[in-house]
Amino acid sequence: MIFESHAHYDDRQFDADREALLASMAANGIGRIINVGSDFAACKRTVELAHQYDDVYGAVGIHPSEIKDLCEETCEWLKETANDPRIVAIGEIGLDYYWEKDPRERDRQRYWFRRQMELARQVSLPVIIHSRDAAEDTLKLMREIHAEQIPGVVHCFSYSPELAEEYVKMGYYIGIGGVITFKNARKLKEAAVRIPLEHILLETDCPYLSPEPNRGKRNSSLNLLYVAQEIAALRGITEQEVKEATWKNALRLFSKVKEL
Ligand code: NI
């Protein structure tokens, strides 16, 4: 079975076939799915989905590009919702300087990233970190707040192999998805070989980032097979070994998720 550690099935792109698609996952080898919140509305939909499907769990948190949704009230909601047995992580949270160029808004991103990291510490849940074009500030902030005490995953990892090793040293997992199948993903392929298999999680970030041979189409967890195959080929191990290891890794990190 494959553990899908990062999906957005609340997305509108799944409105037409969400129910049929999610109902077909177990039969297609996808045993567990974490649906991850992005804005506040998506977090509320995530809670619903996690209660609707046995194999879907949820993460709640506000994405750096959606921090307009954050205030003391939403923070309080996140804190309460973290007690829900189906909610297993805080995320996705972090920094995104690719979409945000304004230095004052970047300050605000850092403020809310820190607040949500502290919230995860308080409620004893792992974090799902989104970091794009913000490598230096992400690592700096994580060091300042002693992120090594807060378990988590750096999702859709897009930095250097050296940086992957820094995160691994802090105990973090590295989320690897469809990008690894792209021809030009040289750095990511290298990172996937250099870090220990015990620190890798499989993820899609669907509906985005479909792997080859489905690049450009709507993504779903069913495509994780291609990601597992690529990691196996790069590391010279079997696909089965990749599936088993990443399954165990995800259960270790998301400890509220029930085993099969
Ligand atoms: Ni995402």
PDB file of C-alpha atoms and ligand atoms in Angstrom:
ATOM      1  CA  MET A   1       0.000   0.000   0.000  1.00  0.00           C
ATOM      2  CA  ILE A   2       1.070   3.581  -0.673  1.00  0.00           C
ATOM      3  CA  PHE A   3       0.760   6.413   1.873  1.00  0.00           C
ATOM      4  CA  GLU A   4      -0.186   9.688   0.147  1.00  0.00           C
ATOM      5  CA  SER A   5       1.164  12.390   2.466  1.00  0.00           C
ATOM      6  CA  HIS A   6      -0.082  15.536   0.694  1.00  0.00           C
ATOM      7  CA  ALA A   7      -3.261  15.983  -1.360  1.00  0.00           C
ATOM      8  CA  HIS A   8      -5.899  18.682  -1.915  1.00  0.00           C
ATOM      9  CA  TYR A   9      -9.103  16.770  -2.671  1.00  0.00           C
ATOM     10  CA  ASP A  10     -11.123  19.741  -1.439  1.00  0.00           C
ATOM     11  CA  ASP A  11     -10.034  21.487  -4.674  1.00  0.00           C
ATOM     12  CA  ARG A  12     -12.749  22.408  -7.153  1.00  0.00           C
ATOM     13  CA  GLN A  13     -11.018  20.364  -9.853  1.00  0.00           C
ATOM     14  CA  PHE A  14     -12.345  17.253  -8.061  1.00  0.00           C
ATOM     15  CA  ASP A  15     -15.977  18.401  -7.818  1.00  0.00           C
ATOM     16  CA  ALA A  16     -17.166  16.211 -10.687  1.00  0.00           C
ATOM     17  CA  ASP A  17     -15.725  12.881  -9.500  1.00  0.00           C
ATOM     18  CA  ARG A  18     -14.401  13.323  -5.942  1.00  0.00           C
ATOM     19  CA  GLU A  19     -16.591  10.648  -4.412  1.00  0.00           C
ATOM     20  CA  ALA A  20     -15.882   7.951  -7.018  1.00  0.00           C
ATOM     21  CA  LEU A  21     -12.170   8.768  -7.041  1.00  0.00           C
ATOM     22  CA  LEU A  22     -11.732   8.623  -3.252  1.00  0.00           C
ATOM     23  CA  ALA A  23     -13.825   5.466  -3.021  1.00  0.00           C
ATOM     24  CA  SER A  24     -11.489   3.775  -5.552  1.00  0.00           C
ATOM     25  CA  MET A  25      -8.220   4.522  -3.715  1.00  0.00           C
ATOM     26  CA  ALA A  26      -7.889   1.425  -1.499  1.00  0.00           C
ATOM     27  CA  ALA A  27      -8.608  -0.917  -4.422  1.00  0.00           C
ATOM     28  CA  ASN A  28      -5.835   0.844  -6.353  1.00  0.00           C
ATOM     29  CA  GLY A  29      -3.203   0.475  -3.646  1.00  0.00           C
ATOM     30  CA  ILE A  30      -3.499   3.873  -1.969  1.00  0.00           C
ATOM     31  CA  GLY A  31      -4.073   2.971   1.682  1.00  0.00           C
ATOM     32  CA  ARG A  32      -3.889   6.309   3.466  1.00  0.00           C
ATOM     33  CA  ILE A  33      -4.281   9.947   2.355  1.00  0.00           C
ATOM     34  CA  ILE A  34      -3.575  13.186   4.188  1.00  0.00           C
ATOM     35  CA  ASN A  35      -5.737  16.005   2.824  1.00  0.00           C
ATOM     36  CA  VAL A  36      -3.948  19.268   3.521  1.00  0.00           C
ATOM     37  CA  GLY A  37      -5.558  22.651   4.214  1.00  0.00           C
ATOM     38  CA  SER A  38      -4.434  25.763   2.346  1.00  0.00           C
ATOM     39  CA  ASP A  39      -6.866  28.594   3.105  1.00  0.00           C
ATOM     40  CA  PHE A  40      -9.504  28.654   5.867  1.00  0.00           C
ATOM     41  CA  ALA A  41     -12.330  27.316   3.677  1.00  0.00           C
ATOM     42  CA  ALA A  42     -10.099  24.430   2.529  1.00  0.00           C
ATOM     43  CA  CYS A  43      -9.341  23.589   6.173  1.00  0.00           C
ATOM     44  CA  LYS A  44     -13.052  23.291   6.920  1.00  0.00           C
ATOM     45  CA  ARG A  45     -13.575  21.082   3.838  1.00  0.00           C
ATOM     46  CA  THR A  46     -10.593  18.992   4.962  1.00  0.00           C
ATOM     47  CA  VAL A  47     -12.270  18.254   8.307  1.00  0.00           C
ATOM     48  CA  GLU A  48     -15.400  17.127   6.434  1.00  0.00           C
ATOM     49  CA  LEU A  49     -13.473  14.862   4.051  1.00  0.00           C
ATOM     50  CA  ALA A  50     -11.497  13.320   6.906  1.00  0.00           C
ATOM     51  CA  HIS A  51     -14.761  12.378   8.621  1.00  0.00           C
ATOM     52  CA  GLN A  52     -16.373  11.139   5.433  1.00  0.00           C
ATOM     53  CA  TYR A  53     -13.695   8.627   4.313  1.00  0.00           C
ATOM     54  CA  ASP A  54     -11.984   6.032   6.516  1.00  0.00           C
ATOM     55  CA  ASP A  55      -8.667   6.267   4.678  1.00  0.00           C
ATOM     56  CA  VAL A  56      -8.556  10.085   4.490  1.00  0.00           C
ATOM     57  CA  TYR A  57      -7.068  12.094   7.371  1.00  0.00           C
ATOM     58  CA  GLY A  58      -6.606  15.846   7.550  1.00  0.00           C
ATOM     59  CA  ALA A  59      -4.070  18.580   8.214  1.00  0.00           C
ATOM     60  CA  VAL A  60      -5.223  22.087   9.092  1.00  0.00           C
ATOM     61  CA  GLY A  61      -3.107  25.212   8.699  1.00  0.00           C
ATOM     62  CA  ILE A  62      -2.893  28.314   6.538  1.00  0.00           C
ATOM     63  CA  HIS A  63      -0.599  28.426   3.474  1.00  0.00           C
ATOM     64  CA  PRO A  64       1.782  31.438   3.323  1.00  0.00           C
ATOM     65  CA  SER A  65      -0.042  32.789   0.254  1.00  0.00           C
ATOM     66  CA  GLU A  66      -3.369  32.707   2.171  1.00  0.00           C
ATOM     67  CA  ILE A  67      -2.371  34.408   5.449  1.00  0.00           C
ATOM     68  CA  LYS A  68      -5.060  37.030   4.889  1.00  0.00           C
ATOM     69  CA  ASP A  69      -7.289  34.334   6.460  1.00  0.00           C
ATOM     70  CA  LEU A  70      -5.321  34.376   9.712  1.00  0.00           C
ATOM     71  CA  CYS A  71      -6.278  36.240  12.865  1.00  0.00           C
ATOM     72  CA  GLU A  72      -6.573  35.328  16.558  1.00  0.00           C
ATOM     73  CA  GLU A  73      -9.978  33.764  15.896  1.00  0.00           C
ATOM     74  CA  THR A  74      -8.788  31.437  13.108  1.00  0.00           C
ATOM     75  CA  CYS A  75      -5.779  30.513  15.238  1.00  0.00           C
ATOM     76  CA  GLU A  76      -8.155  29.529  18.018  1.00  0.00           C
ATOM     77  CA  TRP A  77     -10.171  27.429  15.531  1.00  0.00           C
ATOM     78  CA  LEU A  78      -6.991  25.652  14.370  1.00  0.00           C
ATOM     79  CA  LYS A  79      -6.076  24.921  17.968  1.00  0.00           C
ATOM     80  CA  GLU A  80      -9.481  23.447  18.793  1.00  0.00           C
ATOM     81  CA  THR A  81      -9.637  21.501  15.522  1.00  0.00           C
ATOM     82  CA  ALA A  82      -6.223  19.964  16.241  1.00  0.00           C
ATOM     83  CA  ASN A  83      -7.963  17.862  18.931  1.00  0.00           C
ATOM     84  CA  ASP A  84     -10.169  16.193  16.329  1.00  0.00           C
ATOM     85  CA  PRO A  85      -9.045  12.537  16.120  1.00  0.00           C
ATOM     86  CA  ARG A  86      -9.078  12.738  12.301  1.00  0.00           C
ATOM     87  CA  ILE A  87      -6.769  15.796  12.209  1.00  0.00           C
ATOM     88  CA  VAL A  88      -3.184  14.596  12.308  1.00  0.00           C
ATOM     89  CA  ALA A  89      -0.964  17.589  11.410  1.00  0.00           C
ATOM     90  CA  ILE A  90      -0.703  21.380  11.160  1.00  0.00           C
ATOM     91  CA  GLY A  91      -0.225  22.476   7.552  1.00  0.00           C
ATOM     92  CA  GLU A  92       0.480  23.575   5.153  1.00  0.00           C
ATOM     93  CA  ILE A  93       2.412  26.439   6.684  1.00  0.00           C
ATOM     94  CA  GLY A  94       5.636  28.193   5.707  1.00  0.00           C
ATOM     95  CA  LEU A  95       7.063  30.831   3.389  1.00  0.00           C
ATOM     96  CA  ASP A  96       6.443  31.494  -0.296  1.00  0.00           C
ATOM     97  CA  TYR A  97       8.598  34.263  -1.736  1.00  0.00           C
ATOM     98  CA  TYR A  98       7.939  33.109  -5.302  1.00  0.00           C
ATOM     99  CA  TRP A  99       4.431  34.601  -5.255  1.00  0.00           C
ATOM    100  CA  GLU A 100       5.173  37.357  -2.696  1.00  0.00           C
ATOM    101  CA  LYS A 101       7.714  40.059  -3.488  1.00  0.00           C
ATOM    102  CA  ASP A 102       6.587  42.750  -0.993  1.00  0.00           C
ATOM    103  CA  PRO A 103       9.005  42.766   1.990  1.00  0.00           C
ATOM    104  CA  ARG A 104       6.248  43.768   4.445  1.00  0.00           C
ATOM    105  CA  GLU A 105       4.071  40.875   3.362  1.00  0.00           C
ATOM    106  CA  ARG A 106       7.081  38.575   3.667  1.00  0.00           C
ATOM    107  CA  ASP A 107       7.431  39.816   7.261  1.00  0.00           C
ATOM    108  CA  ARG A 108       3.816  38.855   7.838  1.00  0.00           C
ATOM    109  CA  GLN A 109       4.465  35.398   6.365  1.00  0.00           C
ATOM    110  CA  ARG A 110       7.316  34.885   8.809  1.00  0.00           C
ATOM    111  CA  TYR A 111       5.127  36.048  11.711  1.00  0.00           C
ATOM    112  CA  TRP A 112       2.339  33.560  10.905  1.00  0.00           C
ATOM    113  CA  PHE A 113       4.737  30.745  10.060  1.00  0.00           C
ATOM    114  CA  ARG A 114       6.261  31.146  13.506  1.00  0.00           C
ATOM    115  CA  ARG A 115       2.835  31.351  15.189  1.00  0.00           C
ATOM    116  CA  GLN A 116       1.614  28.176  13.482  1.00  0.00           C
ATOM    117  CA  MET A 117       4.845  26.322  14.324  1.00  0.00           C
ATOM    118  CA  GLU A 118       4.330  27.299  17.979  1.00  0.00           C
ATOM    119  CA  LEU A 119       0.723  26.162  17.735  1.00  0.00           C
ATOM    120  CA  ALA A 120       1.873  22.741  16.477  1.00  0.00           C
ATOM    121  CA  ARG A 121       4.230  22.508  19.432  1.00  0.00           C
ATOM    122  CA  GLN A 122       1.378  23.358  21.842  1.00  0.00           C
ATOM    123  CA  VAL A 123      -1.016  20.765  20.423  1.00  0.00           C
ATOM    124  CA  SER A 124       1.744  18.154  19.890  1.00  0.00           C
ATOM    125  CA  LEU A 125       1.089  17.631  16.186  1.00  0.00           C
ATOM    126  CA  PRO A 126       3.662  17.403  13.374  1.00  0.00           C
ATOM    127  CA  VAL A 127       3.914  20.183  10.767  1.00  0.00           C
ATOM    128  CA  ILE A 128       3.711  20.157   6.966  1.00  0.00           C
ATOM    129  CA  ILE A 129       6.000  22.901   5.668  1.00  0.00           C
ATOM    130  CA  HIS A 130       5.696  24.686   2.341  1.00  0.00           C
ATOM    131  CA  SER A 131       8.821  26.640   1.360  1.00  0.00           C
ATOM    132  CA  ARG A 132       9.341  28.147  -2.071  1.00  0.00           C
ATOM    133  CA  ASP A 133      12.150  30.535  -3.039  1.00  0.00           C
ATOM    134  CA  ALA A 134      12.659  31.130   0.687  1.00  0.00           C
ATOM    135  CA  ALA A 135      15.328  28.574   1.601  1.00  0.00           C
ATOM    136  CA  GLU A 136      17.473  30.800   3.774  1.00  0.00           C
ATOM    137  CA  ASP A 137      14.672  32.401   5.811  1.00  0.00           C
ATOM    138  CA  THR A 138      12.879  29.080   6.302  1.00  0.00           C
ATOM    139  CA  LEU A 139      15.949  27.407   7.778  1.00  0.00           C
ATOM    140  CA  LYS A 140      16.821  30.478   9.862  1.00  0.00           C
ATOM    141  CA  LEU A 141      13.340  30.669  11.374  1.00  0.00           C
ATOM    142  CA  MET A 142      13.255  26.932  12.013  1.00  0.00           C
ATOM    143  CA  ARG A 143      16.582  27.117  13.834  1.00  0.00           C
ATOM    144  CA  GLU A 144      15.419  30.108  15.918  1.00  0.00           C
ATOM    145  CA  ILE A 145      12.333  28.311  17.191  1.00  0.00           C
ATOM    146  CA  HIS A 146      14.118  24.968  17.659  1.00  0.00           C
ATOM    147  CA  ALA A 147      12.111  23.175  14.995  1.00  0.00           C
ATOM    148  CA  GLU A 148      14.108  20.014  15.754  1.00  0.00           C
ATOM    149  CA  GLN A 149      11.693  19.668  18.701  1.00  0.00           C
ATOM    150  CA  ILE A 150       8.660  19.775  16.366  1.00  0.00           C
ATOM    151  CA  PRO A 151       8.401  16.784  14.019  1.00  0.00           C
ATOM    152  CA  GLY A 152       7.495  17.511  10.407  1.00  0.00           C
ATOM    153  CA  VAL A 153       7.939  17.226   6.664  1.00  0.00           C
ATOM    154  CA  VAL A 154       9.236  19.720   4.115  1.00  0.00           C
ATOM    155  CA  HIS A 155       6.697  19.113   1.386  1.00  0.00           C
ATOM    156  CA  CYS A 156       7.338  19.283  -2.358  1.00  0.00           C
ATOM    157  CA  PHE A 157      11.029  19.693  -1.676  1.00  0.00           C
ATOM    158  CA  SER A 158      12.616  21.986  -4.278  1.00  0.00           C
ATOM    159  CA  TYR A 159      16.015  22.973  -2.858  1.00  0.00           C
ATOM    160  CA  SER A 160      19.527  21.526  -3.035  1.00  0.00           C
ATOM    161  CA  PRO A 161      20.626  18.067  -1.838  1.00  0.00           C
ATOM    162  CA  GLU A 162      22.780  19.829   0.785  1.00  0.00           C
ATOM    163  CA  LEU A 163      19.731  21.588   2.191  1.00  0.00           C
ATOM    164  CA  ALA A 164      17.774  18.321   2.223  1.00  0.00           C
ATOM    165  CA  GLU A 165      20.527  16.940   4.449  1.00  0.00           C
ATOM    166  CA  GLU A 166      20.215  19.938   6.782  1.00  0.00           C
ATOM    167  CA  TYR A 167      16.495  19.247   7.235  1.00  0.00           C
ATOM    168  CA  VAL A 168      17.172  15.561   7.785  1.00  0.00           C
ATOM    169  CA  LYS A 169      19.665  16.496  10.516  1.00  0.00           C
ATOM    170  CA  MET A 170      16.808  18.358  12.241  1.00  0.00           C
ATOM    171  CA  GLY A 171      14.816  15.115  12.080  1.00  0.00           C
ATOM    172  CA  TYR A 172      12.596  16.298   9.214  1.00  0.00           C
ATOM    173  CA  TYR A 173      11.131  14.212   6.436  1.00  0.00           C
ATOM    174  CA  ILE A 174      11.396  15.230   2.772  1.00  0.00           C
ATOM    175  CA  GLY A 175       8.195  15.080   0.698  1.00  0.00           C
ATOM    176  CA  ILE A 176       8.834  13.951  -2.875  1.00  0.00           C
ATOM    177  CA  GLY A 177       6.238  14.112  -5.642  1.00  0.00           C
ATOM    178  CA  GLY A 178       5.751  14.177  -9.396  1.00  0.00           C
ATOM    179  CA  VAL A 179       8.551  16.659 -10.099  1.00  0.00           C
ATOM    180  CA  ILE A 180      11.094  13.867  -9.553  1.00  0.00           C
ATOM    181  CA  THR A 181       9.985  12.274 -12.839  1.00  0.00           C
ATOM    182  CA  PHE A 182      10.777  15.436 -14.828  1.00  0.00           C
ATOM    183  CA  LYS A 183      13.927  15.284 -16.952  1.00  0.00           C
ATOM    184  CA  ASN A 184      15.266  18.620 -15.658  1.00  0.00           C
ATOM    185  CA  ALA A 185      14.830  17.749 -11.941  1.00  0.00           C
ATOM    186  CA  ARG A 186      18.537  17.037 -11.500  1.00  0.00           C
ATOM    187  CA  LYS A 187      18.870  18.476  -7.952  1.00  0.00           C
ATOM    188  CA  LEU A 188      15.798  16.652  -6.670  1.00  0.00           C
ATOM    189  CA  LYS A 189      16.936  13.335  -8.147  1.00  0.00           C
ATOM    190  CA  GLU A 190      20.276  13.802  -6.422  1.00  0.00           C
ATOM    191  CA  ALA A 191      18.584  14.673  -3.114  1.00  0.00           C
ATOM    192  CA  ALA A 192      16.368  11.575  -3.355  1.00  0.00           C
ATOM    193  CA  VAL A 193      19.478   9.394  -3.502  1.00  0.00           C
ATOM    194  CA  ARG A 194      21.536  11.225  -0.889  1.00  0.00           C
ATOM    195  CA  ILE A 195      19.083  11.328   2.016  1.00  0.00           C
ATOM    196  CA  PRO A 196      18.235   8.142   3.929  1.00  0.00           C
ATOM    197  CA  LEU A 197      15.152   6.289   2.678  1.00  0.00           C
ATOM    198  CA  GLU A 198      13.864   6.525   6.277  1.00  0.00           C
ATOM    199  CA  HIS A 199      13.311  10.272   5.729  1.00  0.00           C
ATOM    200  CA  ILE A 200      11.349  10.201   2.463  1.00  0.00           C
ATOM    201  CA  LEU A 201       7.562  10.578   2.130  1.00  0.00           C
ATOM    202  CA  LEU A 202       5.552  10.161  -1.080  1.00  0.00           C
ATOM    203  CA  GLU A 203       3.158  12.950  -2.029  1.00  0.00           C
ATOM    204  CA  THR A 204       1.282  14.306  -5.018  1.00  0.00           C
ATOM    205  CA  ASP A 205       0.169  17.862  -4.070  1.00  0.00           C
ATOM    206  CA  CYS A 206      -2.749  16.944  -6.354  1.00  0.00           C
ATOM    207  CA  PRO A 207      -4.494  18.347  -8.362  1.00  0.00           C
ATOM    208  CA  TYR A 208      -1.111  19.899  -9.206  1.00  0.00           C
ATOM    209  CA  LEU A 209       2.257  18.538 -10.389  1.00  0.00           C
ATOM    210  CA  SER A 210       1.343  15.338 -12.218  1.00  0.00           C
ATOM    211  CA  PRO A 211       4.339  13.088 -12.835  1.00  0.00           C
ATOM    212  CA  GLU A 212       5.423  11.789 -16.228  1.00  0.00           C
ATOM    213  CA  PRO A 213       3.783  10.239 -18.220  1.00  0.00           C
ATOM    214  CA  ASN A 214       0.756  12.300 -17.118  1.00  0.00           C
ATOM    215  CA  ARG A 215       2.501  15.661 -16.824  1.00  0.00           C
ATOM    216  CA  GLY A 216       0.143  18.584 -17.462  1.00  0.00           C
ATOM    217  CA  LYS A 217      -3.018  16.624 -16.615  1.00  0.00           C
ATOM    218  CA  ARG A 218      -4.945  16.781 -13.331  1.00  0.00           C
ATOM    219  CA  ASN A 219      -2.999  14.840 -10.731  1.00  0.00           C
ATOM    220  CA  SER A 220      -4.358  12.294  -8.220  1.00  0.00           C
ATOM    221  CA  SER A 221      -2.882   9.866  -5.702  1.00  0.00           C
ATOM    222  CA  LEU A 222      -3.197   7.103  -8.319  1.00  0.00           C
ATOM    223  CA  ASN A 223      -0.087   8.602  -9.970  1.00  0.00           C
ATOM    224  CA  LEU A 224       2.100   7.945  -6.903  1.00  0.00           C
ATOM    225  CA  LEU A 225       3.153   4.680  -8.487  1.00  0.00           C
ATOM    226  CA  TYR A 226       5.298   6.642 -10.982  1.00  0.00           C
ATOM    227  CA  VAL A 227       6.952   8.559  -8.146  1.00  0.00           C
ATOM    228  CA  ALA A 228       7.744   5.332  -6.260  1.00  0.00           C
ATOM    229  CA  GLN A 229       9.115   3.782  -9.473  1.00  0.00           C
ATOM    230  CA  GLU A 230      11.407   6.750 -10.124  1.00  0.00           C
ATOM    231  CA  ILE A 231      12.813   6.785  -6.569  1.00  0.00           C
ATOM    232  CA  ALA A 232      13.365   3.020  -6.755  1.00  0.00           C
ATOM    233  CA  ALA A 233      15.207   3.312 -10.088  1.00  0.00           C
ATOM    234  CA  LEU A 234      17.400   6.158  -8.809  1.00  0.00           C
ATOM    235  CA  ARG A 235      18.337   4.314  -5.615  1.00  0.00           C
ATOM    236  CA  GLY A 236      18.691   0.901  -7.255  1.00  0.00           C
ATOM    237  CA  ILE A 237      16.074  -0.745  -5.022  1.00  0.00           C
ATOM    238  CA  THR A 238      12.635  -2.226  -5.683  1.00  0.00           C
ATOM    239  CA  GLU A 239       9.411  -0.282  -5.937  1.00  0.00           C
ATOM    240  CA  GLN A 240       8.093  -2.434  -3.103  1.00  0.00           C
ATOM    241  CA  GLU A 241      10.922  -1.308  -0.813  1.00  0.00           C
ATOM    242  CA  VAL A 242      10.093   2.332  -1.542  1.00  0.00           C
ATOM    243  CA  LYS A 243       6.387   1.793  -0.836  1.00  0.00           C
ATOM    244  CA  GLU A 244       7.035  -0.075   2.415  1.00  0.00           C
ATOM    245  CA  ALA A 245       9.622   2.348   3.755  1.00  0.00           C
ATOM    246  CA  THR A 246       7.618   5.481   2.956  1.00  0.00           C
ATOM    247  CA  TRP A 247       4.508   3.871   4.442  1.00  0.00           C
ATOM    248  CA  LYS A 248       6.323   3.238   7.720  1.00  0.00           C
ATOM    249  CA  ASN A 249       7.861   6.720   7.661  1.00  0.00           C
ATOM    250  CA  ALA A 250       4.458   8.374   7.301  1.00  0.00           C
ATOM    251  CA  LEU A 251       2.969   6.358  10.161  1.00  0.00           C
ATOM    252  CA  ARG A 252       5.945   7.296  12.332  1.00  0.00           C
ATOM    253  CA  LEU A 253       5.445  11.015  11.591  1.00  0.00           C
ATOM    254  CA  PHE A 254       1.635  11.158  11.567  1.00  0.00           C
ATOM    255  CA  SER A 255       1.199   9.102  14.717  1.00  0.00           C
ATOM    256  CA  LYS A 256      -2.565   9.725  14.979  1.00  0.00           C
ATOM    257  CA  VAL A 257      -3.162   7.798  11.738  1.00  0.00           C
ATOM    258  CA  LYS A 258      -4.353   4.218  12.295  1.00  0.00           C
ATOM    259  CA  GLU A 259      -2.458   1.359  10.671  1.00  0.00           C
ATOM    260  CA  LEU A 260      -4.282  -0.850   8.180  1.00  0.00           C
TER     261      LEU A 260
HETATM  262 NI    NI B   1      -0.005  21.594  -1.183  1.00  0.00          NI
END
